[in-house]
Short mmCIF file of C-alpha atoms and ligand atoms in Angstrom, two decimals:
data_model
loop_
_atom_site.label_atom_id
_atom_site.label_comp_id
_atom_site.label_asym_id
_atom_site.label_seq_id
_atom_site.Cartn_x
_atom_site.Cartn_y
_atom_site.Cartn_z
CA MET A 27 29.40 -82.92 75.47
CA SER A 28 33.03 -83.90 74.96
CA GLN A 29 33.70 -85.67 71.68
CA PHE A 30 36.88 -87.16 73.20
CA THR A 31 35.90 -90.31 75.09
CA ILE A 32 37.49 -93.56 76.17
CA GLN A 33 36.13 -96.50 74.19
CA ASP A 34 37.46 -100.02 74.82
CA GLY A 35 40.26 -98.54 76.91
CA VAL A 36 41.47 -96.18 74.16
CA LEU A 37 40.91 -92.43 73.86
CA HIS A 38 38.85 -91.65 70.75
CA ALA A 39 37.94 -88.52 68.83
CA GLU A 40 34.29 -89.20 67.95
CA GLY A 41 34.42 -92.73 66.45
CA VAL A 42 38.15 -92.90 65.65
CA SER A 43 40.82 -94.04 68.10
CA LEU A 44 43.75 -91.71 68.58
CA SER A 45 46.11 -94.68 68.31
CA ALA A 46 44.78 -95.41 64.82
CA ILE A 47 45.35 -91.76 63.90
CA ALA A 48 48.92 -91.85 65.23
CA GLU A 49 49.62 -95.02 63.27
CA ARG A 50 48.23 -93.59 60.03
CA PHE A 51 49.45 -89.98 60.22
CA GLY A 52 52.32 -90.03 62.73
CA THR A 53 52.91 -87.65 65.63
CA PRO A 54 52.84 -84.90 66.77
CA THR A 55 49.41 -84.30 65.27
CA TYR A 56 46.52 -82.01 66.07
CA VAL A 57 43.22 -83.87 66.04
CA TYR A 58 39.93 -81.95 65.92
CA SER A 59 36.33 -83.12 66.19
CA LYS A 60 33.91 -81.74 63.60
CA ALA A 61 30.91 -82.43 65.83
CA ALA A 62 32.45 -80.48 68.72
CA LEU A 63 33.21 -77.55 66.40
CA LEU A 64 29.64 -77.35 65.13
CA GLU A 65 28.24 -77.78 68.64
CA ASN A 66 30.36 -74.90 69.97
CA PHE A 67 29.52 -72.61 67.08
CA ASN A 68 25.84 -73.43 67.41
CA ALA A 69 25.85 -72.43 71.08
CA TYR A 70 26.48 -68.87 69.81
CA HIS A 71 24.44 -69.18 66.64
CA ASP A 72 21.34 -70.57 68.39
CA ALA A 73 21.42 -67.87 71.05
CA CYS A 74 21.41 -65.30 68.20
CA GLN A 75 18.42 -66.79 66.40
CA GLY A 76 15.80 -64.25 65.48
CA ARG A 77 18.05 -61.37 66.54
CA ASP A 78 20.01 -58.81 64.61
CA ALA A 79 23.33 -60.40 65.56
CA LEU A 80 26.45 -61.80 63.93
CA VAL A 81 29.05 -64.23 65.21
CA CYS A 82 32.46 -63.31 63.77
CA TYR A 83 34.75 -66.21 64.65
CA ALA A 84 38.16 -64.89 65.81
CA MET A 85 40.20 -67.04 63.47
CA LYS A 86 43.50 -66.33 65.21
CA ALA A 87 42.43 -69.16 67.54
CA ASN A 88 42.51 -71.74 64.73
CA SER A 89 42.69 -70.73 61.11
CA ASN A 90 42.89 -74.06 59.29
CA LEU A 91 40.93 -73.69 56.02
CA ALA A 92 38.80 -76.73 56.81
CA VAL A 93 37.76 -75.20 60.14
CA LEU A 94 36.94 -71.88 58.44
CA ASP A 95 35.00 -73.64 55.69
CA LEU A 96 32.88 -75.60 58.18
CA LEU A 97 32.09 -72.43 60.13
CA ALA A 98 31.42 -70.34 57.00
CA ARG A 99 28.90 -72.96 55.91
CA GLN A 100 27.12 -72.49 59.26
CA GLY A 101 26.83 -68.78 58.55
CA ALA A 102 29.80 -67.54 60.57
CA GLY A 103 31.42 -64.22 59.93
CA PHE A 104 35.09 -63.73 60.82
CA ASP A 105 37.26 -61.48 62.95
CA ILE A 106 40.65 -61.04 61.32
CA VAL A 107 43.87 -59.32 62.38
CA SER A 108 45.91 -59.40 59.16
CA GLY A 109 45.67 -59.35 55.40
CA GLY A 110 46.82 -62.96 55.49
CA GLU A 111 43.82 -63.93 57.58
CA LEU A 112 41.51 -62.16 55.10
CA LEU A 113 43.01 -64.21 52.27
CA ARG A 114 42.36 -67.33 54.32
CA VAL A 115 38.71 -66.35 54.80
CA ILE A 116 38.33 -65.91 51.05
CA ALA A 117 40.20 -69.16 50.27
CA ALA A 118 37.84 -71.00 52.62
CA GLY A 119 34.73 -69.56 50.95
CA GLY A 120 33.97 -67.13 53.80
CA ASP A 121 32.23 -63.83 53.17
CA PRO A 122 34.35 -60.66 53.44
CA GLY A 123 31.06 -58.81 53.89
CA LYS A 124 30.72 -60.58 57.25
CA THR A 125 34.34 -59.97 58.22
CA ILE A 126 35.67 -57.39 60.66
CA PHE A 127 39.29 -56.31 60.83
CA SER A 128 40.80 -55.85 64.32
CA GLY A 129 44.34 -55.02 65.40
CA VAL A 130 46.53 -52.04 66.32
CA GLY A 131 48.94 -52.10 63.40
CA LYS A 132 47.08 -52.36 60.09
CA THR A 133 49.34 -51.55 57.15
CA VAL A 134 48.37 -49.52 54.06
CA GLU A 135 48.44 -52.68 51.96
CA GLU A 136 46.16 -54.51 54.41
CA MET A 137 43.69 -51.62 54.41
CA GLN A 138 43.64 -51.55 50.59
CA LEU A 139 43.06 -55.29 50.38
CA ALA A 140 40.26 -55.18 52.95
CA LEU A 141 38.53 -52.27 51.20
CA GLU A 142 38.80 -53.92 47.80
CA LYS A 143 37.36 -57.15 49.18
CA GLY A 144 34.47 -55.28 50.81
CA ILE A 145 34.86 -56.13 54.48
CA LEU A 146 32.08 -55.30 56.94
CA CYS A 147 34.07 -53.01 59.21
CA PHE A 148 37.48 -51.85 60.41
CA ASN A 149 37.84 -51.91 64.18
CA VAL A 150 40.10 -48.88 64.51
CA GLU A 151 42.33 -48.48 67.54
CA SER A 152 43.94 -45.01 67.27
CA ILE A 153 43.69 -41.55 65.70
CA PRO A 154 46.70 -42.09 63.38
CA GLU A 155 44.99 -45.26 62.14
CA LEU A 156 41.82 -43.25 61.38
CA HIS A 157 43.85 -40.80 59.29
CA ARG A 158 45.65 -43.55 57.43
CA LEU A 159 42.41 -45.36 56.67
CA ASN A 160 40.77 -42.13 55.51
CA GLU A 161 43.66 -41.54 53.12
CA VAL A 162 43.71 -45.10 51.77
CA ALA A 163 39.94 -45.09 51.22
CA GLY A 164 40.14 -41.68 49.52
CA LYS A 165 42.77 -42.91 47.06
CA LEU A 166 40.53 -45.84 46.15
CA GLY A 167 37.52 -43.53 45.84
CA MET A 168 35.79 -45.49 48.59
CA ARG A 169 34.39 -44.92 52.07
CA ALA A 170 35.66 -47.15 54.85
CA PRO A 171 33.20 -48.50 57.43
CA VAL A 172 34.62 -47.84 60.89
CA SER A 173 34.08 -48.88 64.46
CA LEU A 174 36.25 -47.58 67.31
CA ARG A 175 37.70 -50.05 69.74
CA VAL A 176 36.99 -48.40 73.04
CA ASN A 177 38.97 -49.40 76.06
CA PRO A 178 36.44 -49.45 78.88
CA ASN A 179 39.11 -49.82 81.58
CA VAL A 180 37.50 -52.91 83.01
CA ASP A 181 39.61 -55.54 84.74
CA ALA A 182 39.06 -58.82 82.93
CA LYS A 183 40.81 -60.74 85.75
CA THR A 184 42.77 -62.96 83.40
CA HIS A 185 46.45 -63.58 82.57
CA PRO A 186 48.25 -60.23 82.09
CA TYR A 187 49.36 -61.22 78.55
CA ILE A 188 45.75 -61.68 77.46
CA ALA A 189 44.04 -58.87 79.42
CA THR A 190 43.53 -56.05 76.97
CA GLY A 191 40.94 -53.63 78.39
CA LEU A 192 43.05 -51.77 80.95
CA LYS A 193 44.52 -48.28 80.61
CA ALA A 194 48.00 -49.80 80.61
CA ASN A 195 47.33 -51.96 77.51
CA LYS A 196 48.33 -51.02 73.96
CA PHE A 197 44.82 -51.69 72.69
CA GLY A 198 41.91 -49.44 71.88
CA VAL A 199 41.06 -45.80 72.53
CA ALA A 200 40.80 -44.77 76.20
CA PHE A 201 37.20 -44.39 77.34
CA ASP A 202 37.76 -40.77 78.30
CA ASP A 203 39.13 -39.96 74.82
CA ALA A 204 36.48 -41.90 72.93
CA LEU A 205 34.07 -39.02 72.32
CA ASP A 206 36.76 -36.79 70.83
CA THR A 207 38.08 -39.64 68.74
CA TYR A 208 34.58 -40.31 67.39
CA ARG A 209 34.25 -36.62 66.53
CA SER A 210 37.53 -36.79 64.60
CA ALA A 211 36.38 -39.92 62.78
CA ALA A 212 33.02 -38.39 61.86
CA ALA A 213 34.79 -35.33 60.43
CA LEU A 214 36.93 -37.39 58.02
CA PRO A 215 35.42 -37.44 54.52
CA ASN A 216 36.19 -41.02 53.54
CA LEU A 217 35.05 -42.78 56.69
CA ASP A 218 31.60 -44.02 57.67
CA VAL A 219 31.29 -44.31 61.42
CA VAL A 220 29.09 -47.37 61.90
CA GLY A 221 30.04 -49.15 65.09
CA ILE A 222 31.58 -49.41 68.51
CA ASP A 223 33.59 -52.31 69.83
CA CYS A 224 35.67 -53.52 72.73
CA HIS A 225 37.67 -56.58 73.63
CA ILE A 226 38.71 -56.63 77.25
CA GLY A 227 40.62 -59.90 77.28
CA SER A 228 40.56 -63.60 76.70
CA GLN A 229 39.85 -66.65 78.89
CA LEU A 230 37.34 -64.72 81.01
CA LEU A 231 35.70 -67.18 83.37
CA ASP A 232 32.89 -64.87 84.38
CA ASP A 233 30.76 -62.54 82.25
CA ALA A 234 30.54 -59.77 84.88
CA PRO A 235 33.45 -57.74 83.40
CA LEU A 236 31.97 -58.17 79.90
CA LEU A 237 28.58 -56.88 81.07
CA GLU A 238 30.30 -53.99 82.84
CA ALA A 239 32.05 -53.15 79.56
CA LEU A 240 28.70 -53.40 77.74
CA ASP A 241 27.16 -50.85 80.11
CA LYS A 242 29.97 -48.44 79.36
CA LEU A 243 29.59 -48.87 75.61
CA ILE A 244 25.85 -48.29 75.87
CA GLU A 245 26.46 -45.09 77.82
CA LEU A 246 28.82 -43.92 75.09
CA ILE A 247 26.37 -44.79 72.28
CA ASP A 248 23.80 -42.52 73.97
CA THR A 249 26.32 -39.68 74.26
CA LEU A 250 27.32 -40.11 70.62
CA HIS A 251 23.69 -40.12 69.56
CA GLY A 252 23.26 -36.76 71.27
CA GLU A 253 26.12 -35.48 69.08
CA GLY A 254 24.51 -36.75 65.89
CA ILE A 255 26.88 -39.73 65.58
CA HIS A 256 24.71 -42.80 65.12
CA ILE A 257 26.03 -46.24 65.96
CA HIS A 258 24.58 -49.19 64.04
CA HIS A 259 26.45 -52.05 65.62
CA LEU A 260 27.88 -52.93 68.98
CA ASP A 261 30.68 -55.47 69.04
CA MET A 262 31.40 -57.25 72.32
CA GLY A 263 34.79 -58.71 71.34
CA GLY A 264 35.94 -62.20 72.28
CA GLY A 265 33.98 -64.92 73.97
CA ILE A 266 33.78 -66.68 77.28
CA GLY A 267 36.70 -68.73 78.65
CA VAL A 268 36.86 -72.50 78.52
CA ASP A 269 37.38 -75.28 81.04
CA TYR A 270 40.99 -76.46 80.81
CA GLY A 271 40.28 -78.99 83.54
CA VAL A 272 42.16 -77.23 86.31
CA ALA A 273 40.51 -76.60 89.67
CA GLY A 274 39.22 -73.05 90.09
CA ASP A 275 39.43 -72.38 86.36
CA LYS A 276 35.93 -73.31 85.33
CA PRO A 277 33.84 -70.82 83.36
CA ALA A 278 30.96 -69.69 85.53
CA VAL A 279 28.61 -69.13 82.62
CA PRO A 280 27.61 -71.19 79.62
CA VAL A 281 27.87 -69.31 76.31
CA GLY A 282 24.08 -69.24 75.80
CA ASP A 283 23.52 -67.61 79.21
CA TYR A 284 26.11 -64.92 78.50
CA LEU A 285 24.48 -64.03 75.19
CA THR A 286 21.02 -64.02 76.77
CA ARG A 287 22.26 -61.53 79.37
CA VAL A 288 23.79 -59.30 76.70
CA PHE A 289 20.57 -59.30 74.67
CA ALA A 290 18.46 -58.63 77.77
CA ARG A 291 20.51 -55.52 78.57
CA VAL A 292 20.48 -54.33 74.98
CA ASP A 293 16.70 -54.82 74.74
CA ALA A 294 16.04 -53.01 78.02
CA TRP A 295 18.21 -50.08 76.93
CA ARG A 296 16.70 -49.90 73.44
CA ALA A 297 13.21 -49.84 74.91
CA GLU A 298 14.05 -47.27 77.57
CA LYS A 299 16.53 -44.87 76.00
CA HIS A 300 17.31 -45.79 72.43
CA GLU A 301 13.71 -45.25 71.24
CA GLY A 302 13.65 -48.81 69.92
CA ARG A 303 16.23 -48.01 67.22
CA PRO A 304 17.81 -51.16 65.79
CA ILE A 305 21.36 -52.13 66.68
CA LYS A 306 23.25 -55.17 65.50
CA VAL A 307 25.19 -57.06 68.16
CA ILE A 308 28.45 -58.70 67.08
CA PHE A 309 30.51 -61.28 68.98
CA GLU A 310 34.11 -62.25 68.18
CA PRO A 311 34.60 -65.58 69.96
CA GLY A 312 37.69 -67.66 69.23
CA ARG A 313 38.74 -69.94 72.06
CA SER A 314 35.25 -71.07 73.08
CA ILE A 315 34.53 -72.19 69.50
CA VAL A 316 37.64 -74.33 69.03
CA ALA A 317 39.55 -75.04 72.26
CA ASP A 318 37.81 -78.24 73.35
CA THR A 319 37.42 -79.46 69.77
CA GLY A 320 41.10 -80.41 69.60
CA VAL A 321 43.94 -82.36 71.19
CA LEU A 322 47.63 -82.49 70.43
CA LEU A 323 48.60 -86.11 70.00
CA THR A 324 52.20 -86.90 70.89
CA LYS A 325 54.39 -89.97 71.43
CA ILE A 326 56.70 -90.60 74.36
CA GLU A 327 60.31 -90.88 73.20
CA TYR A 328 62.08 -91.34 76.54
CA LEU A 329 61.45 -91.50 80.26
CA LYS A 330 64.31 -89.80 82.08
CA PRO A 331 64.40 -90.14 85.85
CA GLY A 332 66.16 -87.26 87.62
CA VAL A 333 67.33 -86.27 91.07
CA GLU A 334 64.68 -83.63 91.64
CA LYS A 335 62.32 -84.33 88.78
CA ASN A 336 61.43 -87.07 86.36
CA PHE A 337 61.04 -86.11 82.72
CA CYS A 338 58.72 -87.61 80.18
CA ILE A 339 60.23 -86.54 76.85
CA VAL A 340 57.70 -86.46 74.04
CA ASP A 341 57.90 -85.67 70.32
CA ALA A 342 55.77 -82.50 70.60
CA ALA A 343 57.37 -79.33 71.93
CA MET A 344 56.91 -75.65 72.68
CA ASN A 345 57.10 -74.93 68.97
CA ASP A 346 53.94 -77.03 68.49
CA LEU A 347 52.10 -75.72 71.54
CA MET A 348 53.35 -72.46 73.06
CA ARG A 349 50.70 -71.90 75.71
CA PRO A 350 52.52 -73.59 78.62
CA ALA A 351 55.88 -71.91 77.83
CA LEU A 352 54.36 -68.50 77.18
CA TYR A 353 51.64 -68.24 79.84
CA GLU A 354 52.52 -71.13 82.15
CA ALA A 355 49.15 -72.41 80.97
CA TRP A 356 47.91 -75.62 82.52
CA MET A 357 46.85 -78.15 79.89
CA ASP A 358 45.36 -81.52 80.79
CA VAL A 359 47.33 -84.60 79.70
CA GLN A 360 45.70 -87.97 79.11
CA GLN A 361 47.20 -91.31 78.26
CA VAL A 362 45.65 -92.54 75.03
CA THR A 363 45.71 -96.10 76.32
CA ALA A 364 45.50 -96.77 80.04
CA ARG A 365 48.29 -98.91 81.48
CA ALA A 366 48.36 -100.81 84.75
CA GLY A 367 51.20 -100.10 87.17
CA GLU A 368 52.29 -97.53 89.67
CA ALA A 369 52.04 -93.94 88.48
CA VAL A 370 55.20 -91.85 88.49
CA THR A 371 55.18 -88.04 88.52
CA TYR A 372 56.76 -86.46 85.45
CA ASP A 373 57.24 -83.13 83.79
CA VAL A 374 56.14 -83.64 80.19
CA VAL A 375 58.72 -81.87 78.03
CA GLY A 376 59.71 -81.62 74.38
CA PRO A 377 63.04 -81.97 72.57
CA VAL A 378 63.59 -78.21 72.05
CA CYS A 379 66.76 -76.73 73.56
CA GLU A 380 65.12 -74.50 76.18
CA SER A 381 64.25 -75.17 79.80
CA GLY A 382 60.99 -73.38 79.01
CA ASP A 383 60.11 -76.19 76.64
CA TRP A 384 57.53 -77.97 78.73
CA LEU A 385 53.95 -78.97 78.02
CA ALA A 386 52.82 -80.05 81.49
CA ARG A 387 54.36 -80.21 84.94
CA GLU A 388 54.05 -82.79 87.68
CA ARG A 389 51.65 -85.23 86.11
CA ALA A 390 51.16 -88.76 87.36
CA LEU A 391 51.56 -91.21 84.47
CA THR A 392 51.90 -94.96 84.10
CA ALA A 393 53.00 -94.56 80.48
CA GLN A 394 56.05 -96.13 78.86
CA PRO A 395 58.23 -95.05 75.91
CA GLY A 396 56.32 -95.45 72.66
CA ASP A 397 52.97 -94.73 74.35
CA LEU A 398 50.78 -91.89 73.17
CA LEU A 399 49.66 -88.87 75.18
CA ALA A 400 46.93 -86.40 74.31
CA ILE A 401 47.32 -82.78 75.39
CA MET A 402 43.68 -81.86 75.83
CA THR A 403 41.77 -78.66 74.97
CA ALA A 404 44.46 -77.69 72.48
CA GLY A 405 42.21 -76.68 69.56
CA ALA A 406 42.59 -72.93 70.25
CA TYR A 407 45.87 -71.01 70.01
CA GLY A 408 47.71 -74.28 69.44
CA MET A 409 48.56 -74.74 65.76
CA THR A 410 48.10 -71.02 65.01
CA MET A 411 50.91 -70.14 67.43
CA ALA A 412 53.22 -72.95 66.30
CA SER A 413 56.66 -72.11 64.93
CA ASN A 414 59.53 -73.85 63.20
CA TYR A 415 62.00 -73.29 66.03
CA ASN A 416 64.81 -75.85 65.96
CA THR A 417 63.87 -76.52 62.29
CA ARG A 418 60.95 -78.59 63.38
CA GLY A 419 58.20 -78.98 60.80
CA ARG A 420 54.79 -78.05 62.08
CA ALA A 421 52.42 -80.86 63.06
CA ALA A 422 49.81 -82.44 60.81
CA GLU A 423 46.15 -81.54 61.41
CA ILE A 424 43.27 -83.99 61.23
CA ILE A 425 39.53 -83.45 61.45
CA VAL A 426 37.50 -86.43 62.60
CA ASP A 427 33.95 -86.67 61.33
CA GLY A 428 32.21 -89.69 62.83
CA GLU A 429 34.20 -92.77 61.80
CA GLU A 430 36.37 -90.85 59.31
CA ALA A 431 39.68 -89.06 59.88
CA HIS A 432 40.52 -86.39 57.28
CA LEU A 433 43.99 -84.94 56.86
CA VAL A 434 43.40 -81.17 56.63
CA ARG A 435 47.05 -80.10 56.80
CA ARG A 436 49.92 -82.41 56.11
CA ARG A 437 53.06 -82.37 58.21
CA GLU A 438 55.77 -79.95 57.05
CA THR A 439 58.95 -81.57 55.78
CA PRO A 440 62.40 -80.27 56.81
CA ALA A 441 63.22 -79.44 53.17
CA GLU A 442 60.18 -77.14 53.02
CA LEU A 443 61.46 -75.25 56.03
CA PHE A 444 64.55 -73.94 54.26
CA ALA A 445 63.18 -73.92 50.71
CA LEU A 446 62.83 -70.11 50.78
CA GLU A 447 66.44 -69.52 51.81
CA THR A 448 69.50 -68.90 49.61
CA VAL A 449 73.21 -68.79 50.33
CA LEU A 450 75.42 -65.90 49.24
CA LYS A 451 77.02 -66.25 45.81
N1 LLP B 510 38.71 -60.21 69.38
C1 LLP B 510 39.92 -59.65 69.54
C2 LLP B 510 40.12 -58.26 69.13
C3 LLP B 510 40.97 -60.39 70.13
O1 LLP B 510 42.15 -59.82 70.30
C4 LLP B 510 40.74 -61.73 70.52
C5 LLP B 510 41.81 -62.52 71.12
C6 LLP B 510 39.47 -62.29 70.30
C7 LLP B 510 38.48 -61.50 69.74
C8 LLP B 510 39.13 -63.70 70.66
O2 LLP B 510 39.11 -63.89 72.04
P1 LLP B 510 38.66 -65.32 72.64
O3 LLP B 510 37.21 -65.52 72.29
O4 LLP B 510 39.50 -66.35 72.00
O5 LLP B 510 38.88 -65.20 74.08
N2 LLP B 510 47.09 -66.83 72.72
C9 LLP B 510 46.32 -66.62 73.93
C10 LLP B 510 45.05 -65.88 73.66
C11 LLP B 510 45.24 -64.56 72.96
C12 LLP B 510 43.96 -63.85 72.67
C13 LLP B 510 44.17 -62.75 71.72
N3 LLP B 510 42.98 -62.06 71.33
C14 LLP B 510 46.11 -67.96 74.63
O6 LLP B 510 46.54 -68.99 74.11
O7 LLP B 510 45.53 -68.03 75.71
#
């Protein structure tokens, strides 16, 4: 159920109107719903009840400490891709022992930090990374828990920038090389081979490619078992896509159904071929936990009619929300307060000095300067991808809980943006 509804003609997050939030905290501002966050997490958590399974929230989607804290309190683990993200997990009270470390470029320092903090597993993506990790663990007198990210060469049928499971992608170990890579890993003295993982892409609207990838991983686990390499966990990577409100872009499967199908296959295989041996199943969802929990609230500065196009110039820009500029992503735009009058078609653009600075194209609006717009489904890969381009401070972040709006990140001031810089003497 959406927690963003129109009440008395005004768009609300739970019980708080977005116009009240704009008045109190200014714009542009990210507004998240706590209820939506818990509901989305619980769709995964509930489907895992009574199973040996762990949901490791991919915090790259939204890493605000308040979001992490709420999820940690629900029992979430975390999927991280940097030492910085690990420090965030710890700062938010998350458990490193439920944290997995993904990514193709882990540095020595990041490996050391993760080992010292006792993370659950390193998702390793190459042979050189295995050697580096073996060396780092050896120097610390430790053994590093390792899973190999296998690239099952499955077409995720998503945007090329976020498809990751094809041979042409930089990610993972090719399926055909996986056995040899596992042998190398098992031969290294300071590594414990514990898992297998994949992540074939993001914003997948159908679970068929994910289940195809699962079948390939299962096949590999059996082969490895025959070689005396025993896999204790199977990590399915990111979650299901979300509904951005655009025709033809609706996820075909609810999260619970996807997980049920994964567990059904795993159970059938364990009973038939795996001699009932236990295996933990891990999921790394990001987008489907946070996307529809948030909107980007922005104010209209100017309406600028043009010869070929009309522009609605708002105070949010590509530096606040990169998805349209980077992927030509379609994001729904809603007027916070409805207005009578004839709708005019606008491109909604920001003040940044790039033609690529647009948030939405060809939207019919009756809005006037000073009115508020909400860019919907912006809770994932919104604030985490924001930059300070054009010396623009990043937006404030609010979490609404019922009738209360909590500031969970204050707006950056311009002075803070150059506080780390010095001029030459
Ligand atoms: N695990 C790994 C190893 C990943 O690389 C990702 C996302 C996830 C999990 C989470 O996937 P999700 O459940 O969110 O689909 N900035 C892009 C999305 C980039 C996804 C990167 N990896 C966007 O705004 O669409």
